[in-house]
Coordinates of C-alpha atoms in Angstrom, one line a residue:
X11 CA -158.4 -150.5 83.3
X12 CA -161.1 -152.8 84.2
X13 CA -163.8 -150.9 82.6
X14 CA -162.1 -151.4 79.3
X15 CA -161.8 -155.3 79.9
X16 CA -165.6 -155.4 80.2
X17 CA -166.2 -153.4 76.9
X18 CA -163.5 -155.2 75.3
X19 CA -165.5 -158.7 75.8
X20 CA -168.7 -157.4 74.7
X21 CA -167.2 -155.7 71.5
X22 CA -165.6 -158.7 70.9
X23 CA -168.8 -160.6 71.2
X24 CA -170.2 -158.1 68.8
X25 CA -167.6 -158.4 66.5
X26 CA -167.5 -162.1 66.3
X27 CA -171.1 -162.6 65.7
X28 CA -172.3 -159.5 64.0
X29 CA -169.0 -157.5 62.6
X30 CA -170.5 -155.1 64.1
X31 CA -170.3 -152.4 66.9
X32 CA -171.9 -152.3 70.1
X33 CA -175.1 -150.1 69.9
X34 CA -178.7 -150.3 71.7
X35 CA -180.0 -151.6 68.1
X36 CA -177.6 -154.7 68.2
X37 CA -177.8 -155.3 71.7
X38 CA -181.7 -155.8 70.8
X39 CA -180.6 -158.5 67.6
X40 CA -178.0 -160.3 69.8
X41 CA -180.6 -161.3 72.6
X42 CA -182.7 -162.9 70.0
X43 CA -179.9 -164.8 69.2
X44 CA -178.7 -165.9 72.7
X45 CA -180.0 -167.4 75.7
X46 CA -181.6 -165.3 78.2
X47 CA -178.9 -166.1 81.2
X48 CA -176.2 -165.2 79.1
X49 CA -177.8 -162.0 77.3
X50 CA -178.3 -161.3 81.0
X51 CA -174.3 -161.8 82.1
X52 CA -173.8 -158.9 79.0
X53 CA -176.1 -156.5 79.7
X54 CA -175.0 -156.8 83.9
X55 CA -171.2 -156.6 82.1
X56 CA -172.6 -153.9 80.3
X57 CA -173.9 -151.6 83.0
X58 CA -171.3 -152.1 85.4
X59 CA -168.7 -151.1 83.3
X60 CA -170.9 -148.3 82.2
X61 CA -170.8 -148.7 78.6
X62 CA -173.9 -147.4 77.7
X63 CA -176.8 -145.4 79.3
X64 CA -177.7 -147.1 82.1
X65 CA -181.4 -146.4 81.5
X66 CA -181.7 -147.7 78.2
X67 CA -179.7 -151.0 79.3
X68 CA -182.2 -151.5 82.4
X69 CA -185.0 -151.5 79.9
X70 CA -183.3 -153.8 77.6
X71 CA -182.4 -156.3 80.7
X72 CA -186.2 -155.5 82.1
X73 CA -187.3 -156.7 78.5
X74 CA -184.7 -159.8 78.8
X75 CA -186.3 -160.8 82.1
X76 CA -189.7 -160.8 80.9
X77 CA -188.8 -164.5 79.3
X78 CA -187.5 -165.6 82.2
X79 CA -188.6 -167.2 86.1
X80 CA -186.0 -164.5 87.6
X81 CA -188.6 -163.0 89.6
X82 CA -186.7 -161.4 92.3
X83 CA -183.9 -159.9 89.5
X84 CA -187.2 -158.3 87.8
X85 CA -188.3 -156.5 90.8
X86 CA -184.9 -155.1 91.4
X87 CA -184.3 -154.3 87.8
X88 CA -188.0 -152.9 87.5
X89 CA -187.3 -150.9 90.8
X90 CA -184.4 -149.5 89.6
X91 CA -186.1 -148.2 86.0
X92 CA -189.0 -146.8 87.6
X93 CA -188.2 -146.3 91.3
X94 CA -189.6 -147.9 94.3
X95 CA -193.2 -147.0 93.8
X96 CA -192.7 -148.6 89.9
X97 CA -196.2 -150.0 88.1
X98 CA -195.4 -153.8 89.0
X99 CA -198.2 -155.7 87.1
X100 CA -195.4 -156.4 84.4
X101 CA -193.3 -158.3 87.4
X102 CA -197.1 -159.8 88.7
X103 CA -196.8 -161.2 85.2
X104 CA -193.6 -163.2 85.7
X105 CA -193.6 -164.3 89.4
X106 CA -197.4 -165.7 88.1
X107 CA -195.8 -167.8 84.6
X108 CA -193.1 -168.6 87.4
X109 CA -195.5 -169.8 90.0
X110 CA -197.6 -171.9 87.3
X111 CA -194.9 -173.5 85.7
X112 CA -193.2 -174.5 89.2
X113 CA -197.3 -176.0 90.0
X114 CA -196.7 -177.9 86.7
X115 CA -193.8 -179.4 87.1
X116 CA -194.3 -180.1 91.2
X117 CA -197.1 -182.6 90.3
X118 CA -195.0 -184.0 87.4
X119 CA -192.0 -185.0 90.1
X120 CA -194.3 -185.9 92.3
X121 CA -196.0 -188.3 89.9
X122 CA -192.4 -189.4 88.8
X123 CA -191.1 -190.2 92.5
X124 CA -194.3 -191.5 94.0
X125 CA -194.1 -188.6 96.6
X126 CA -197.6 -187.4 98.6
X127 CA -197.9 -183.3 98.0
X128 CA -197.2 -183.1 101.9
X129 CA -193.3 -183.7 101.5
X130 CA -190.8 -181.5 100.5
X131 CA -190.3 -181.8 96.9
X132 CA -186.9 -179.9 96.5
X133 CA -186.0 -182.3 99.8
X134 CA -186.8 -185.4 98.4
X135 CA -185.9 -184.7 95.0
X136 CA -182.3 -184.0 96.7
X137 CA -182.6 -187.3 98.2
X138 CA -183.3 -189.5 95.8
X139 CA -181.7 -192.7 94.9
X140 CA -182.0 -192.4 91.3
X141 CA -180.5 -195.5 90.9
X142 CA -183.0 -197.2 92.3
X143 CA -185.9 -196.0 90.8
X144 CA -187.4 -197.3 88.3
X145 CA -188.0 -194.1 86.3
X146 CA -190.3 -194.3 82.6
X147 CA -188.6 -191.5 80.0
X148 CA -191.7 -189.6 81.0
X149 CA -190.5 -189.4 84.7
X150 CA -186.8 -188.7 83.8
X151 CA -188.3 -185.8 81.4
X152 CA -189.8 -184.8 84.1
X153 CA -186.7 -184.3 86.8
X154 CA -184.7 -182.5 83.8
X155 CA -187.7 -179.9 83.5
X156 CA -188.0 -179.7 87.0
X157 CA -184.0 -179.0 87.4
X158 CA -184.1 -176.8 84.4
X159 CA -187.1 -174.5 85.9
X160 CA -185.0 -174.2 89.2
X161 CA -181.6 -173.0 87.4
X162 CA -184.3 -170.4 85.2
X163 CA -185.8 -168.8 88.3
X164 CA -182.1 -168.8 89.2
X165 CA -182.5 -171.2 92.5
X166 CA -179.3 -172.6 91.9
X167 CA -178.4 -174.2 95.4
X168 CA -181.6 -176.1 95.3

Protein backbone atom coordinates (compact mmCIF):
# COMPACT_ATOMS: atom_id res chain seq x y z
CA UNK A 1 0.00 0.00 0.00
CA UNK A 2 2.55 2.54 0.75
CA UNK A 3 4.64 1.95 -2.26
CA UNK A 4 1.71 2.93 -4.45
CA UNK A 5 1.21 6.25 -2.40
CA UNK A 6 4.73 7.22 -3.32
CA UNK A 7 4.19 6.46 -7.14
CA UNK A 8 0.86 7.97 -7.00
CA UNK A 9 2.49 11.54 -5.86
CA UNK A 10 5.10 11.48 -8.38
CA UNK A 11 2.64 10.46 -11.32
CA UNK A 12 0.60 13.03 -10.21
CA UNK A 13 3.43 15.49 -10.31
CA UNK A 14 4.03 14.23 -13.74
CA UNK A 15 0.68 14.51 -14.79
CA UNK A 16 0.12 17.95 -13.59
CA UNK A 17 3.13 19.47 -15.14
CA UNK A 18 3.91 17.46 -18.15
CA UNK A 19 0.59 15.23 -18.99
CA UNK A 20 2.83 12.86 -19.06
CA UNK A 21 4.10 9.51 -17.56
CA UNK A 22 6.78 8.94 -15.32
CA UNK A 23 9.92 7.75 -17.44
CA UNK A 24 13.82 8.32 -16.95
CA UNK A 25 13.48 10.83 -20.00
CA UNK A 26 10.89 13.11 -17.99
CA UNK A 27 12.50 12.67 -14.82
CA UNK A 28 15.56 14.41 -16.72
CA UNK A 29 13.01 17.52 -18.13
CA UNK A 30 11.29 17.84 -14.68
CA UNK A 31 14.65 18.61 -12.79
CA UNK A 32 15.35 21.44 -15.18
CA UNK A 33 12.24 22.70 -14.27
CA UNK A 34 12.42 22.40 -10.34
CA UNK A 35 14.63 23.25 -7.66
CA UNK A 36 17.25 20.99 -6.76
CA UNK A 37 15.98 20.15 -3.01
CA UNK A 38 12.75 19.22 -4.27
CA UNK A 39 13.89 17.24 -7.50
CA UNK A 40 15.86 15.58 -4.69
CA UNK A 41 12.64 14.74 -2.24
CA UNK A 42 11.30 12.85 -5.78
CA UNK A 43 13.96 11.05 -6.82
CA UNK A 44 14.54 9.81 -2.74
CA UNK A 45 10.40 9.21 -3.05
CA UNK A 46 11.34 7.57 -6.10
CA UNK A 47 13.86 5.01 -5.08
CA UNK A 48 12.39 4.15 -1.94
CA UNK A 49 9.35 3.12 -3.22
CA UNK A 50 11.13 1.46 -5.96
CA UNK A 51 9.67 2.77 -8.91
CA UNK A 52 12.21 2.60 -11.18
CA UNK A 53 15.76 1.09 -11.51
CA UNK A 54 17.50 2.08 -8.71
CA UNK A 55 20.69 2.54 -10.74
CA UNK A 56 19.50 4.76 -13.19
CA UNK A 57 17.76 7.01 -10.40
CA UNK A 58 21.17 7.15 -8.37
CA UNK A 59 22.70 8.56 -11.42
CA UNK A 60 19.98 10.99 -12.07
CA UNK A 61 20.10 12.17 -8.20
CA UNK A 62 24.20 11.91 -8.50
CA UNK A 63 23.67 14.38 -11.56
CA UNK A 64 21.00 16.45 -9.30
CA UNK A 65 23.70 16.88 -6.60
CA UNK A 66 26.30 17.98 -8.75
CA UNK A 67 24.40 21.65 -8.48
CA UNK A 68 24.20 21.51 -5.13
CA UNK A 69 26.65 22.13 -1.52
CA UNK A 70 25.16 18.61 -0.41
CA UNK A 71 28.50 17.21 -0.07
CA UNK A 72 27.99 14.46 2.36
CA UNK A 73 24.54 13.22 0.28
CA UNK A 74 27.05 13.12 -2.86
CA UNK A 75 29.45 10.82 -1.29
CA UNK A 76 26.78 8.47 -0.15
CA UNK A 77 24.90 8.70 -3.34
CA UNK A 78 28.28 8.40 -5.29
CA UNK A 79 29.20 5.36 -2.98
CA UNK A 80 26.25 3.70 -3.56
CA UNK A 81 26.57 4.00 -7.74
CA UNK A 82 29.97 2.96 -7.79
CA UNK A 83 30.74 1.21 -4.57
CA UNK A 84 33.10 2.21 -1.84
CA UNK A 85 36.24 2.37 -3.78
CA UNK A 86 34.02 4.84 -6.41
CA UNK A 87 36.37 7.64 -8.67
CA UNK A 88 35.51 10.66 -6.18
CA UNK A 89 37.11 13.67 -8.11
CA UNK A 90 33.37 14.40 -9.24
CA UNK A 91 32.44 14.70 -5.28
CA UNK A 92 36.24 16.68 -4.77
CA UNK A 93 34.35 18.92 -7.24
CA UNK A 94 31.49 19.78 -5.03
CA UNK A 95 32.83 19.73 -1.38
CA UNK A 96 35.55 22.34 -3.32
CA UNK A 97 32.43 24.97 -5.03
CA UNK A 98 31.05 24.15 -1.46
CA UNK A 99 34.14 25.13 0.43
CA UNK A 100 34.67 28.32 -1.77
CA UNK A 101 31.43 29.71 -1.73
CA UNK A 102 31.13 29.08 2.31
CA UNK A 103 34.95 31.29 2.15
CA UNK A 104 32.95 33.82 0.16
CA UNK A 105 30.23 34.42 2.11
CA UNK A 106 32.31 34.02 5.72
CA UNK A 107 34.18 37.29 4.90
CA UNK A 108 30.94 38.85 3.63
CA UNK A 109 29.18 38.23 7.30
CA UNK A 110 32.04 39.04 8.82
CA UNK A 111 32.36 42.39 7.03
CA UNK A 112 28.53 42.80 7.68
CA UNK A 113 28.64 42.13 11.59
CA UNK A 114 32.03 43.67 12.24
CA UNK A 115 33.21 40.15 13.55
CA UNK A 116 37.35 39.34 13.71
CA UNK A 117 37.89 35.84 11.62
CA UNK A 118 38.84 34.34 15.15
CA UNK A 119 35.07 33.99 16.29
CA UNK A 120 32.63 31.67 15.49
CA UNK A 121 30.67 32.90 12.67
CA UNK A 122 27.72 30.42 12.68
CA UNK A 123 27.87 31.37 16.79
CA UNK A 124 27.68 34.89 16.45
CA UNK A 125 25.54 35.03 13.49
CA UNK A 126 23.03 32.97 15.90
CA UNK A 127 23.61 35.63 18.33
CA UNK A 128 22.93 38.53 16.76
CA UNK A 129 20.75 41.36 17.71
CA UNK A 130 19.63 42.27 14.37
CA UNK A 131 17.71 44.79 15.63
CA UNK A 132 20.39 46.60 16.65
CA UNK A 133 22.58 46.65 13.95
CA UNK A 134 22.82 49.01 11.76
CA UNK A 135 22.95 46.81 8.65
CA UNK A 136 23.46 48.56 4.72
CA UNK A 137 21.25 46.36 2.08
CA UNK A 138 24.67 45.10 1.22
CA UNK A 139 25.09 43.57 4.72
CA UNK A 140 21.42 42.21 4.90
CA UNK A 141 22.20 40.58 1.26
CA UNK A 142 24.81 39.25 2.72
CA UNK A 143 23.08 37.20 5.99
CA UNK A 144 20.27 35.95 3.37
CA UNK A 145 23.18 34.38 1.11
CA UNK A 146 24.91 33.23 4.04
CA UNK A 147 21.51 31.50 5.46
CA UNK A 148 20.68 30.34 2.03
CA UNK A 149 24.24 28.54 1.47
CA UNK A 150 23.78 26.79 4.93
CA UNK A 151 20.03 25.35 4.00
CA UNK A 152 21.92 24.32 0.28
CA UNK A 153 24.69 22.28 1.90
CA UNK A 154 21.74 21.08 3.88
CA UNK A 155 23.13 22.50 7.49
CA UNK A 156 19.84 23.10 8.57
CA UNK A 157 20.23 23.33 12.51
CA UNK A 158 22.86 25.93 11.98
Amino acid sequence: MEENKGCNRLEEVFENKYNAPVTNKNLVRFANNVDTHFMLLLLNDALEHKIFNERSLLAQKFKVLQYTYLVEEATRTNEALHGADADKSSVDQIAEAASNKQNELSQAIQTALKLDNTEDLSQKVQEADFGQLELTDDDKQAIFDYSKFLYESGNYKE
